Coordinates of C-alpha atoms in Angstrom, one line a residue:
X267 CA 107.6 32.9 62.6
X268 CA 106.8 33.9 65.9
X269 CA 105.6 37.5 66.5
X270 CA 106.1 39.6 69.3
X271 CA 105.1 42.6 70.3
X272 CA 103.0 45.1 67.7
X273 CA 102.7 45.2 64.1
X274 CA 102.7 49.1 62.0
X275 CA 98.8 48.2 62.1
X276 CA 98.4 48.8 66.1
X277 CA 100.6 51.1 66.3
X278 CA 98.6 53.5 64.1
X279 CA 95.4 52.4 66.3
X280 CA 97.1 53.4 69.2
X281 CA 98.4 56.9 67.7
X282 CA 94.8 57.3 66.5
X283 CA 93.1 56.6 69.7
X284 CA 95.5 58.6 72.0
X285 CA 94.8 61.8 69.3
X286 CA 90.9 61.1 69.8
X287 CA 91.7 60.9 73.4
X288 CA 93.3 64.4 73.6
X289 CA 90.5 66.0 71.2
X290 CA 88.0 64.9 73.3
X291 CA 90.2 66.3 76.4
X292 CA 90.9 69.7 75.1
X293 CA 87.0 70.1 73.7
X294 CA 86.3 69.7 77.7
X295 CA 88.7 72.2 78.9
X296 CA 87.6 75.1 76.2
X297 CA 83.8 74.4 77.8
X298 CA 84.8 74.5 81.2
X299 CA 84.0 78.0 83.0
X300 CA 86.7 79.7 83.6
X301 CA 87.8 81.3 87.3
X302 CA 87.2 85.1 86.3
X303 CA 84.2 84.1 84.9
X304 CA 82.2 83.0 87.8
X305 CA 83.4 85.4 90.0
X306 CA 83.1 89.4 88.9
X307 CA 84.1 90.9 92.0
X308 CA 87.7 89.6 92.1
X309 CA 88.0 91.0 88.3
X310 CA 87.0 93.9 89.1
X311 CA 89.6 93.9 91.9
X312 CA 92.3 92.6 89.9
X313 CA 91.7 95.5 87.3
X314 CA 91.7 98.0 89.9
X315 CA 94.9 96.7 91.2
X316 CA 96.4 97.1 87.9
X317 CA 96.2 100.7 87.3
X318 CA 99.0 102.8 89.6
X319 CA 99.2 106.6 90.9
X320 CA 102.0 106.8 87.9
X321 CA 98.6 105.5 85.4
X322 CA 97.3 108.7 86.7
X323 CA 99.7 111.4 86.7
X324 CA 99.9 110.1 82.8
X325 CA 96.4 110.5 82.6
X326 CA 96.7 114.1 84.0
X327 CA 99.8 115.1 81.6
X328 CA 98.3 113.8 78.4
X329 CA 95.0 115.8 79.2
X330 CA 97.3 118.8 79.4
X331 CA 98.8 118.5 76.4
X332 CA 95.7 118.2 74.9
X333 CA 94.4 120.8 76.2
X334 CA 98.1 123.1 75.3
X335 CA 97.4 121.9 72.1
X336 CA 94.1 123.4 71.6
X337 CA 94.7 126.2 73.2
X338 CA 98.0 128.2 72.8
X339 CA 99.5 127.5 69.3
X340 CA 103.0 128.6 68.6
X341 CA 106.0 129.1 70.9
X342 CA 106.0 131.5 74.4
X343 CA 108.9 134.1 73.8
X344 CA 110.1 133.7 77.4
X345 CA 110.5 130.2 79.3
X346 CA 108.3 130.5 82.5
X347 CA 106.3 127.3 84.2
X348 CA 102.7 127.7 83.3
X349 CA 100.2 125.7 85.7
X350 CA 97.1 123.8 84.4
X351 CA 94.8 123.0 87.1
X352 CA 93.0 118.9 87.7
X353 CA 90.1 120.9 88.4
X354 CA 90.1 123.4 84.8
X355 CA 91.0 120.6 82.7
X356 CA 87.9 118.3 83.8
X357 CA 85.9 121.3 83.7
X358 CA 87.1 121.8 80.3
X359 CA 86.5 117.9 79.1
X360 CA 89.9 117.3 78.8
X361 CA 89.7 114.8 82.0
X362 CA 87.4 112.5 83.3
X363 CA 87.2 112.7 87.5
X364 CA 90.2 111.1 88.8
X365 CA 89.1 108.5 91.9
X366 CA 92.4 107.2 94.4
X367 CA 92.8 104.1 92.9
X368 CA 93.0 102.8 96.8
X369 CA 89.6 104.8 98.0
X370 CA 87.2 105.3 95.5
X371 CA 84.8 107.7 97.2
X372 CA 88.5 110.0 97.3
X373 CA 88.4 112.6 94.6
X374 CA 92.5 113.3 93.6
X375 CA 93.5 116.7 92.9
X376 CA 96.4 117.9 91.2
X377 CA 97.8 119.9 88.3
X378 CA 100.3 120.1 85.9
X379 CA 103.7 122.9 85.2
X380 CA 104.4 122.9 81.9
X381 CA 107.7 124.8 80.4
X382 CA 107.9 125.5 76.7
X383 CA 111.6 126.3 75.8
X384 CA 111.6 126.8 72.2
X385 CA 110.1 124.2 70.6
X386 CA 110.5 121.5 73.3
X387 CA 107.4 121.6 75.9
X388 CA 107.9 120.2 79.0
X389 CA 105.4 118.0 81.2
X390 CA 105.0 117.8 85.0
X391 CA 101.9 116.3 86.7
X392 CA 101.7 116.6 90.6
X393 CA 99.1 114.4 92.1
X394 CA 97.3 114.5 95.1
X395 CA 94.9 111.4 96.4
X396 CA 93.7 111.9 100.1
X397 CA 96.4 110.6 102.6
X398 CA 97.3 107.6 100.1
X399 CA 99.0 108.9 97.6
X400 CA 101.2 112.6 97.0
X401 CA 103.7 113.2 94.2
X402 CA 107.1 114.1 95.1
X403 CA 107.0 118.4 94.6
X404 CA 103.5 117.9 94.7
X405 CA 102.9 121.8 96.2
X406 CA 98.9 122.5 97.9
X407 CA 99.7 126.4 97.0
X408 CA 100.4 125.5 94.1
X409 CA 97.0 124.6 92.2
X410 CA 94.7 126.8 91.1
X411 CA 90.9 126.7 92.9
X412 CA 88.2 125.8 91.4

């Protein structure tokens, strides 16, 4: 009988050494540095790319409903807009400084209207980062000094 070609037996040498091969690939990827590891800076970059003026007018509202949490309890009889200053609530601990995410040596300033209607309270931050950034509304009258 004349055979041609492979038998079941090579074929499963073959299937073994081309699994062996890939282990052995795969191990030498997972060791390999990777590109954010060997430069920092561009991390750091990268992270500070991600976070937006909206990341910080979030930041602004939720430390104001922390801080209307802790502070008036129950509901105001008449709906008016009450004002809650950037510069009150980190004085307060409820906010870390707030840097313009495009100029870090820019402090923002801001603050945030709240209306409570019944039981439904109402959120507005206004933001202000030097000449980069200004929420739409955002009113300079408006917030209270320090």
């Amino acid at each position: 009988m004349n055979e041609k070609g492979f038998g079941l037996k090579e074929f499963i040498i073959v299937i073994a050494v081309i699994f062996v091969s890939m282990l052995i690939i795969m191990s030498l990827f997972r060791s390999m540095p990777s590109n954010t590891d060997t430069n920092p800076q561009s991390n750091q970059e990268e992270e500070r790319e991600k976070v937006t003026y909206k990341d910080l007018e979030q930041e602004l509202k939720l430390a104001a409903e922390r801080y209307q949490n802790d502070n008036y309890s129950g509901s105001i009889e008449n709906p008016e807009v009450w004002t809650l200053s950037y510069s009150m609530l980190k004085e307060n601990g409820y906010l870390d400084e707030i840097k313009d995410i495009k100029n870090k040596d820019t402090e923002c300033t801001g603050y945030v209207e709240f209306v409570q209607d019944g039981g439904v309270i109402t959120y507005t931050p206004y933001l202000k980062c030097g000449s980069n950034y200004e929420t739409e509304g955002y009113d300079a009258k408006n917030k209270i000094p320090k």
